[in-house]
mmCIF file of C-alpha atoms in Angstrom:
data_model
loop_
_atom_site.group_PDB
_atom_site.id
_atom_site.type_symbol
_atom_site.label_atom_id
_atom_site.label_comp_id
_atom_site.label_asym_id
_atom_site.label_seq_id
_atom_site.Cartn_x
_atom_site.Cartn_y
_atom_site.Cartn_z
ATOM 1 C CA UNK A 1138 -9.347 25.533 45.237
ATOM 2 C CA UNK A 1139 -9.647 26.102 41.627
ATOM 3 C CA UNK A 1140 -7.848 28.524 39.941
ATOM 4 C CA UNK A 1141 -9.011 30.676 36.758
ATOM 5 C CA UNK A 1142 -6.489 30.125 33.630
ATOM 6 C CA UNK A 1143 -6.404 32.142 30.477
ATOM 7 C CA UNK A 1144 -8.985 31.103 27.750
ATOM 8 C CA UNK A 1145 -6.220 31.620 25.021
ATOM 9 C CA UNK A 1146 -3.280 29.722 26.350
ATOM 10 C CA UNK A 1147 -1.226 27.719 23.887
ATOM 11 C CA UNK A 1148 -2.568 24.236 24.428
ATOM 12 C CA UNK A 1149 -5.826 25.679 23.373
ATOM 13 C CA UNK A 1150 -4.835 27.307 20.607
ATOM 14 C CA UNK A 1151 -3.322 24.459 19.179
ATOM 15 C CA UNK A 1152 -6.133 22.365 19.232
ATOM 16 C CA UNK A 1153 -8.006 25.208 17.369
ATOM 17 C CA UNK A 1154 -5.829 25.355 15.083
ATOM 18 C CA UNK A 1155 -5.689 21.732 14.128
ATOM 19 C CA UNK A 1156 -9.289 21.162 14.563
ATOM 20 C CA UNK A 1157 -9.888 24.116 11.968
ATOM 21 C CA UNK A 1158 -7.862 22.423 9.396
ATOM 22 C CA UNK A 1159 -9.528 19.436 9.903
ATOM 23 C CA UNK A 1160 -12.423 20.826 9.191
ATOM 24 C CA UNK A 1161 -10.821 22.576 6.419
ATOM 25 C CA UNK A 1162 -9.700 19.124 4.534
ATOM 26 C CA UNK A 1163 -13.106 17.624 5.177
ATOM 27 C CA UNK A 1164 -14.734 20.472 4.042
ATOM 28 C CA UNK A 1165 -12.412 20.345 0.879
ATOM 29 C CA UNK A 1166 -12.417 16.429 0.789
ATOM 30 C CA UNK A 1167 -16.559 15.919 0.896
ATOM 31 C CA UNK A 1168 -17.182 19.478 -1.593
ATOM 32 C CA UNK A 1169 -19.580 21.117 1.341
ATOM 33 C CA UNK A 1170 -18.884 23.886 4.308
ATOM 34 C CA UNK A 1171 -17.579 23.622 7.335
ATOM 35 C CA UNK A 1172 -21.146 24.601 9.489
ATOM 36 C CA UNK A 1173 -22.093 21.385 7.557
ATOM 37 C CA UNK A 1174 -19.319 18.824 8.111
ATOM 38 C CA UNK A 1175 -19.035 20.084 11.791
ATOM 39 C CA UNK A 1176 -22.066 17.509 12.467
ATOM 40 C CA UNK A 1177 -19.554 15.044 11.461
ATOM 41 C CA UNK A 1178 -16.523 16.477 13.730
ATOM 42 C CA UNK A 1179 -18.767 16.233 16.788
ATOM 43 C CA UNK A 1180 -20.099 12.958 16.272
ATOM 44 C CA UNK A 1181 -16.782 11.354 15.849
ATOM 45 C CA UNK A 1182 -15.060 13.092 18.792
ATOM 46 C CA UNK A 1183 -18.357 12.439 20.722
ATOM 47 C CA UNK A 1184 -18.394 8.426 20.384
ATOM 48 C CA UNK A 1185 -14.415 8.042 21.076
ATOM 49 C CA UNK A 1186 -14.122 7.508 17.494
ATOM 50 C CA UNK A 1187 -13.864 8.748 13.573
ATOM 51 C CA UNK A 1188 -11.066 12.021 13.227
ATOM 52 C CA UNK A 1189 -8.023 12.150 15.613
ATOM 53 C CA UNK A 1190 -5.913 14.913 16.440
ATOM 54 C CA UNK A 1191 -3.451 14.810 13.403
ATOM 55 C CA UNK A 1192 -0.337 15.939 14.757
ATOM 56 C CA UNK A 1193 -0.817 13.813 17.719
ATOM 57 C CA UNK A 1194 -1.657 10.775 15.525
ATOM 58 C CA UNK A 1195 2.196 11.060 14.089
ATOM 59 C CA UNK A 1196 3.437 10.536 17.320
ATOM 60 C CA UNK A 1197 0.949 8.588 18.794
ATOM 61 C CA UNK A 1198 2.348 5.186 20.471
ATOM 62 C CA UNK A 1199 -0.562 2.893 18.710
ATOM 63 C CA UNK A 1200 0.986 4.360 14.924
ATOM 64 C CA UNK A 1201 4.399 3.205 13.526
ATOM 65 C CA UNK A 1202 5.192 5.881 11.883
ATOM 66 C CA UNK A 1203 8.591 7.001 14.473
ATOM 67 C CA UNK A 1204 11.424 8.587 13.374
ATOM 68 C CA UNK A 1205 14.000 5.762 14.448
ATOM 69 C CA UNK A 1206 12.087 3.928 11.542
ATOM 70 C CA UNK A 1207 11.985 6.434 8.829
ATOM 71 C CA UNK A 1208 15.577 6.408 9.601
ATOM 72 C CA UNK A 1209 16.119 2.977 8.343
ATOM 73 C CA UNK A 1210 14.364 3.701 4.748
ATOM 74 C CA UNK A 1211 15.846 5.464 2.237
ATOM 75 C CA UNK A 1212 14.063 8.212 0.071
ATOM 76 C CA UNK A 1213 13.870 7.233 -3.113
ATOM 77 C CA UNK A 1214 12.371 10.293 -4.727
ATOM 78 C CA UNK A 1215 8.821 9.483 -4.818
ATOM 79 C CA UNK A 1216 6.272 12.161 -4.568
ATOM 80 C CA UNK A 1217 2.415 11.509 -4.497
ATOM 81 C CA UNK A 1218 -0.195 13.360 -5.939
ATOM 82 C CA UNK A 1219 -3.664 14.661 -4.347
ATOM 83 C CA UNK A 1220 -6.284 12.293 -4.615
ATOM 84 C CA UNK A 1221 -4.050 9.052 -5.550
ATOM 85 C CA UNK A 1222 -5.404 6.499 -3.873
ATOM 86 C CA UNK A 1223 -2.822 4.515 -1.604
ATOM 87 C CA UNK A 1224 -2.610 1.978 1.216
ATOM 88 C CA UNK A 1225 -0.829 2.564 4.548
ATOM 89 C CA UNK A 1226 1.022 0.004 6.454
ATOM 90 C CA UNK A 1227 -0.507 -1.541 9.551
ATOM 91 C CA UNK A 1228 0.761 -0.838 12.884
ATOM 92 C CA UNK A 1229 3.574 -3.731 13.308
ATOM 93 C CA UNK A 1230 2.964 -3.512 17.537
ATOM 94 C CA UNK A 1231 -0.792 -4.417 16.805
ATOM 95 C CA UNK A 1232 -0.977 -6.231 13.493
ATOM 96 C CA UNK A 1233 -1.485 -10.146 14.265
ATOM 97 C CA UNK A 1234 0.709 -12.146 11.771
ATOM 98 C CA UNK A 1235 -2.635 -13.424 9.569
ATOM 99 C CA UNK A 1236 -3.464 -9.445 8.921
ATOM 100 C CA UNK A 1237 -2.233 -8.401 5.792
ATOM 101 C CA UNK A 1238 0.621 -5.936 5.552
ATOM 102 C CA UNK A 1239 -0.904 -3.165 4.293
ATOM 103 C CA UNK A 1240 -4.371 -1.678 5.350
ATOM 104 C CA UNK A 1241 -7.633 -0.561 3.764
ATOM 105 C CA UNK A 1242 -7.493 2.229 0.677
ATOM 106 C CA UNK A 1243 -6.958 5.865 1.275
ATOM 107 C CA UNK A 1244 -6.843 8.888 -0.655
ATOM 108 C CA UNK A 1245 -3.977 11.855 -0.347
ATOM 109 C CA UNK A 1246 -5.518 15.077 0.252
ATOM 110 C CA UNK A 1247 -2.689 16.990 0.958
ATOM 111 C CA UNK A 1248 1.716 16.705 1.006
ATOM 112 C CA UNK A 1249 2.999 18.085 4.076
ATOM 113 C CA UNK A 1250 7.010 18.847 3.731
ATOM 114 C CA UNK A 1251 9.435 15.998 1.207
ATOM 115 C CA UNK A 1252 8.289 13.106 2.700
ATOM 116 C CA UNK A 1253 4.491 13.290 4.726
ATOM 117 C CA UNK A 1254 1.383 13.208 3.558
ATOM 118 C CA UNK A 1255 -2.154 13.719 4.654
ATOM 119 C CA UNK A 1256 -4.534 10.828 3.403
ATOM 120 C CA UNK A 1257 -8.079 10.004 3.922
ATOM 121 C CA UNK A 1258 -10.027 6.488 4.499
ATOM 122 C CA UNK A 1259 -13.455 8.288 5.031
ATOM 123 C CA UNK A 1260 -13.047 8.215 8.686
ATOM 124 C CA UNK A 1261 -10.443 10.422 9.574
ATOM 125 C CA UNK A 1262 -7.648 12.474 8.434
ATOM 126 C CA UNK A 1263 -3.872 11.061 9.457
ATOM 127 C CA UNK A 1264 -0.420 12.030 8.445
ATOM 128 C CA UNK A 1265 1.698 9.679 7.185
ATOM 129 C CA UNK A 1266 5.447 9.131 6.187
ATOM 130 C CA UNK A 1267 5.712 8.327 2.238
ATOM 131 C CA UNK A 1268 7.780 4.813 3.364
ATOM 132 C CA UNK A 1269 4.442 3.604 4.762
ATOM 133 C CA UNK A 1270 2.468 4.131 1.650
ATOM 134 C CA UNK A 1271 2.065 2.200 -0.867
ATOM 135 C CA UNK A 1272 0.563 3.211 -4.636
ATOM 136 C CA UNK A 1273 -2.680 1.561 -4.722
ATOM 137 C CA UNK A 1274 -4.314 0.867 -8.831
ATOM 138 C CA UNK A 1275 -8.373 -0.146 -9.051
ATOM 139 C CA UNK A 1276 -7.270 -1.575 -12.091
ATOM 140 C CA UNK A 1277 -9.822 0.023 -14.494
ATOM 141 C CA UNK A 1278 -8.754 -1.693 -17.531
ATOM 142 C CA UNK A 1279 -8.833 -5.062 -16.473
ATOM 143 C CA UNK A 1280 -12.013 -4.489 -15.109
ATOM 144 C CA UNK A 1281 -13.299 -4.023 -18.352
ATOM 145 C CA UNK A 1282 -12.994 -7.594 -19.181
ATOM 146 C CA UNK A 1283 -14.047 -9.326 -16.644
ATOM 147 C CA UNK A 1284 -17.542 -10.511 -14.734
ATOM 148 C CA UNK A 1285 -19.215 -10.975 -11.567
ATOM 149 C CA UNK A 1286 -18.688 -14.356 -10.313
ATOM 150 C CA UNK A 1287 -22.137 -16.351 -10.742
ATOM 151 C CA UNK A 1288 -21.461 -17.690 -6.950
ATOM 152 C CA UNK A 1289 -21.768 -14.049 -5.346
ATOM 153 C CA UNK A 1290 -24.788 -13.875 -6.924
ATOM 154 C CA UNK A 1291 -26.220 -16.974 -5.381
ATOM 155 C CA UNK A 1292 -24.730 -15.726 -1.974
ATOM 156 C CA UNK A 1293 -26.138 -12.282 -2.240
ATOM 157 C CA UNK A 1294 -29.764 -13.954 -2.320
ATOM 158 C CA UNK A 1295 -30.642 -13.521 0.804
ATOM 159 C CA UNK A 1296 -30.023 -9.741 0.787
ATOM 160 C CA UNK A 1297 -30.981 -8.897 -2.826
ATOM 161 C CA UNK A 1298 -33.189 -11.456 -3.919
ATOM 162 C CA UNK A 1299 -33.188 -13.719 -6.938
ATOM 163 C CA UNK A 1300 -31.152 -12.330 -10.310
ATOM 164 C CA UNK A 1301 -33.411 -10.741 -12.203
ATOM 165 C CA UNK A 1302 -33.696 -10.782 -16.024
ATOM 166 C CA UNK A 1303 -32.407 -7.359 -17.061
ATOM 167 C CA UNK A 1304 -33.944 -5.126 -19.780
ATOM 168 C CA UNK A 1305 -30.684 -2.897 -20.381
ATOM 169 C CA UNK A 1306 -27.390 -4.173 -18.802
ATOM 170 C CA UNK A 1307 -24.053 -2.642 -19.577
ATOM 171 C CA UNK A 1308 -20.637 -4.155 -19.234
ATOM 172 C CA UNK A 1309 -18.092 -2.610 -16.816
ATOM 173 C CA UNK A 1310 -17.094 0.607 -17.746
ATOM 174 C CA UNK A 1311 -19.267 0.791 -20.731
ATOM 175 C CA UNK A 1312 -22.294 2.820 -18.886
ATOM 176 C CA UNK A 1313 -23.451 5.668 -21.148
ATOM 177 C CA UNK A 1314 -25.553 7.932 -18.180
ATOM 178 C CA UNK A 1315 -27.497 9.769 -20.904
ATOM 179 C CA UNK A 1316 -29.808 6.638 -21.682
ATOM 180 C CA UNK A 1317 -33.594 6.363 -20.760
ATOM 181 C CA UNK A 1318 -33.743 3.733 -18.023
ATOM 182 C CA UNK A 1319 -37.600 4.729 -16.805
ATOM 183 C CA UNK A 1320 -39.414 1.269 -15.634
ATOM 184 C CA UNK A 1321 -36.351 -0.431 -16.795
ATOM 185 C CA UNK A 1322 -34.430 -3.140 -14.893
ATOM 186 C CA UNK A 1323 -31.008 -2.048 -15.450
ATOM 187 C CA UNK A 1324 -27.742 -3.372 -14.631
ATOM 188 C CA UNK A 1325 -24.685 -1.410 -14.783
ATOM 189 C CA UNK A 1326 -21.910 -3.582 -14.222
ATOM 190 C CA UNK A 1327 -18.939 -1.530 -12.261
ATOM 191 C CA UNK A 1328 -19.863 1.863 -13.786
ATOM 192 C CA UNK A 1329 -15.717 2.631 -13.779
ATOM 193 C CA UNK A 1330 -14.278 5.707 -11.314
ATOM 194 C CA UNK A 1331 -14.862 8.505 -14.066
ATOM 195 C CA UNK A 1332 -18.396 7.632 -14.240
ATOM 196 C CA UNK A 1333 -19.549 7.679 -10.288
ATOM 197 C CA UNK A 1334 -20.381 10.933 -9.885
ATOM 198 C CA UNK A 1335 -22.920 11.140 -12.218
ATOM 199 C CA UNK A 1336 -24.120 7.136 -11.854
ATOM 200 C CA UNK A 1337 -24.830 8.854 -8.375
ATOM 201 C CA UNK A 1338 -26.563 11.918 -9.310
ATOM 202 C CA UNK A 1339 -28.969 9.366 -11.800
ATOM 203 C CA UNK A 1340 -29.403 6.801 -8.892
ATOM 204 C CA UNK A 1341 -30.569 8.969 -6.883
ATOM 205 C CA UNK A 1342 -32.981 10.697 -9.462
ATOM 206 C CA UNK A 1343 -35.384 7.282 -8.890
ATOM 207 C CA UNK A 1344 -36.615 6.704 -12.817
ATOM 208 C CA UNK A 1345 -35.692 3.571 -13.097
ATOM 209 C CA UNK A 1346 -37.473 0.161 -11.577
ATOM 210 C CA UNK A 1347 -34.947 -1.995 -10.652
ATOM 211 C CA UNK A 1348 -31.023 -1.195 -10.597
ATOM 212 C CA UNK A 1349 -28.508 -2.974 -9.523
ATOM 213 C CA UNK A 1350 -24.184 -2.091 -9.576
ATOM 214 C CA UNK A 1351 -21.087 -3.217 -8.616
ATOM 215 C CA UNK A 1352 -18.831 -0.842 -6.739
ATOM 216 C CA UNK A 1353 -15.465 -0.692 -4.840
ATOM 217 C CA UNK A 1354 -15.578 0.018 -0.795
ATOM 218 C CA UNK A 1355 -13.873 3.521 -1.168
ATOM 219 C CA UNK A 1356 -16.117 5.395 1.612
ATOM 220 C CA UNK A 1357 -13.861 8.472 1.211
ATOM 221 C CA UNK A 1358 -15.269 9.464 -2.290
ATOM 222 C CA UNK A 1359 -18.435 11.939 -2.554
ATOM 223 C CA UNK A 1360 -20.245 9.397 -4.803
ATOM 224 C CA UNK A 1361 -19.909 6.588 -2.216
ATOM 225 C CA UNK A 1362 -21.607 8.653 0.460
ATOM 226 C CA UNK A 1363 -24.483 9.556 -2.299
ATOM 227 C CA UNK A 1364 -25.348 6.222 -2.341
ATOM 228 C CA UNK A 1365 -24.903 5.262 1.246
ATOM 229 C CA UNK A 1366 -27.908 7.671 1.968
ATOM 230 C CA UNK A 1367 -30.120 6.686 -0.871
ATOM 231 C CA UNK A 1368 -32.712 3.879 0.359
ATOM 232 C CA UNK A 1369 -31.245 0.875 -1.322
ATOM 233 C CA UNK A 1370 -32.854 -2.294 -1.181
ATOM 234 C CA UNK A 1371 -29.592 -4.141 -0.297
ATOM 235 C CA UNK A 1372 -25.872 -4.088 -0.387
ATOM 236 C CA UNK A 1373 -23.855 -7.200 -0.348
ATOM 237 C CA UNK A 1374 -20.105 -6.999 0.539
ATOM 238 C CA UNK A 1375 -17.615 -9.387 -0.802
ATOM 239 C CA UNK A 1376 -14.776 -9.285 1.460
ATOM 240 C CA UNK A 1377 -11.206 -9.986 0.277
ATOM 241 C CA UNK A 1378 -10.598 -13.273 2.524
ATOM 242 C CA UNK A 1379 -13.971 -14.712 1.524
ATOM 243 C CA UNK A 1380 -14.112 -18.020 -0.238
ATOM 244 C CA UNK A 1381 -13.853 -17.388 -4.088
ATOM 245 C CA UNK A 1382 -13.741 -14.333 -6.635
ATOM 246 C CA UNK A 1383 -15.939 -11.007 -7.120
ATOM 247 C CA UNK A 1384 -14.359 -11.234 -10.803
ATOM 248 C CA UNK A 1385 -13.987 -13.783 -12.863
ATOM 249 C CA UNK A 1386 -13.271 -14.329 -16.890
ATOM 250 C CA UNK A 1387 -16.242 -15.256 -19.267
ATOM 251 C CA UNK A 1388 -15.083 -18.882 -18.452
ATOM 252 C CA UNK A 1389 -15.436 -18.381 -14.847
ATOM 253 C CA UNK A 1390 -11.416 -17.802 -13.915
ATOM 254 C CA UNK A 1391 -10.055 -16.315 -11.262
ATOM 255 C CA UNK A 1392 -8.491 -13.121 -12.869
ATOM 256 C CA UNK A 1393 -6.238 -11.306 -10.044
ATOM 257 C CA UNK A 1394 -6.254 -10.914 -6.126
ATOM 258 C CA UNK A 1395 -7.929 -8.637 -4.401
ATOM 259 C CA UNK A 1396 -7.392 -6.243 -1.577
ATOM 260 C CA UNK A 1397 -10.763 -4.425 -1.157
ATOM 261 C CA UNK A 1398 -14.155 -5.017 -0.231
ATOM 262 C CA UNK A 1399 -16.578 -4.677 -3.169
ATOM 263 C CA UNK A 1400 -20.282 -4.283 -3.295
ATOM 264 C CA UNK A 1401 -23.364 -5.346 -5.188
ATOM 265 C CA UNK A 1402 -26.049 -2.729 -4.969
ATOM 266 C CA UNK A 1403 -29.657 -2.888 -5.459
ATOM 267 C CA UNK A 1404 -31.884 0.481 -5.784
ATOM 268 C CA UNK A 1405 -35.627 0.099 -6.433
ATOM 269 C CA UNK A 1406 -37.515 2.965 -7.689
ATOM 270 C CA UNK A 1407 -38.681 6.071 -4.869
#
């Protein structure tokens, strides 16, 4: 026989309570409402996937962050700041020994106590102890130097078609937003982090013909979501493990190692 129990007992209001700050960060994290990012919550929780329970996920047997091994690392002072982008360390129980060390790049939203933070990949929201995260730099400045390999453009043929001959093309970093690019083929190069946001806003405008830009695979950023809904033509991912460079010198060297995904981007006129 089934028995009635109260509607406010204190396993339910917990999982309120965490599920409205969830909703609170992403609300915060993607600059809309909670009625709007709610579509989100329920699709995630829905498939099985997307945002876990974030005081669970500290203690959850498939994470590594336990106290024993917090233990074991000294605090060396560090303190992050919200919105520094990091990378967390992989679960050593279910990392094989060819995955890297550290995992994809996340952004801190929020410092919980000395030592914990909140970050976000663009998935879900997870707390983690500052011994697992490590500073993580685009490295704008090189960037500024520095070209997209010749052979990703040959490979990205099939998705974005034969490199066009561009009418205004910028170097990285060196985008100036404010220009006329109406039935232009343009090229941005990367347009550099400060820049995004509005690159975004102009992209999605449509007076342009052709555009095409390089980006980094940072899913958690407002900008990177603008474009993910915009119609593109095609976006070609250059993984870190595949075969040669995204960036290269003017004389075709390699210039660093990589640890993200990035993109080449096509847009073509709405």
């Amino acid at each position: 026989e089934r028995q009635a129990i109260p509607v406010y007992y204190a396993q339910s209001n917990s999982k309120v309570e965490r599920l409205h700050r969830t909703l609170a960060n992403l609300s915060r994290i993607n600059s809309t409402t909670p009625d709007k990012i709610q579509g989100l919550v329920n699709d995630t929780f829905t498939s099985g996937g997307g945002i876990k329970d974030k005081e669970r996920e500290e203690g959850d047997d498939n994470d590594d962050d336990t106290e024993s091994e917090d233990e074991k690392v000294p605090y060396d002072g560090r303190v992050l700041k919200e919105g520094q982008y990091v990378r967390a360390k992989v679960n050593l129980r279910s990392r094989n020994k060819q995955d890297p060390f550290w995992g994809g790049v996340a952004k801190v939203t929020e410092r919980k106590g000395r030592k914990q933070y909140y970050i976000y990949d663009g998935n879900r929201v997870t707390l983690r102890h500052i011994s697992h995260l490590k500073n993580y730099d685009i490295g704008e400045k090189l960037l500024e130097d520095v070209k997209v390999n010749p052979t990703v453009w040959e490979r990205a043929m099939p998705c974005l078609g034969p490199r066009p001959k561009f009418d205004v093309e910028y170097g990285n970093n060196k985008v100036r937003v404010n220009d006329d690019w109406r039935m232009k083929i343009v090229y941005l190069g990367y347009p550099g982090l400060r820049n995004m946001e509005r690159v975004a806003m102009k992209i999605k405008d449509g007076k342009y013909q052709l555009l095409y830009l390089a980006v980094p695979d940072l899913p958690f950023e407002h900008w990177y979501k603008v474009l993910g809904d915009l119609d593109a033509e095609g976006w070609y991912g250059h993984e870190p493990k595949d075969e040669g460079e995204f960036w290269v010198s003017d004389k075709g060297d390699k210039v660093r190692e990589e640890s993200i995904t990035w993109w080449l981007v096509k847009f073509r006129k709405r």
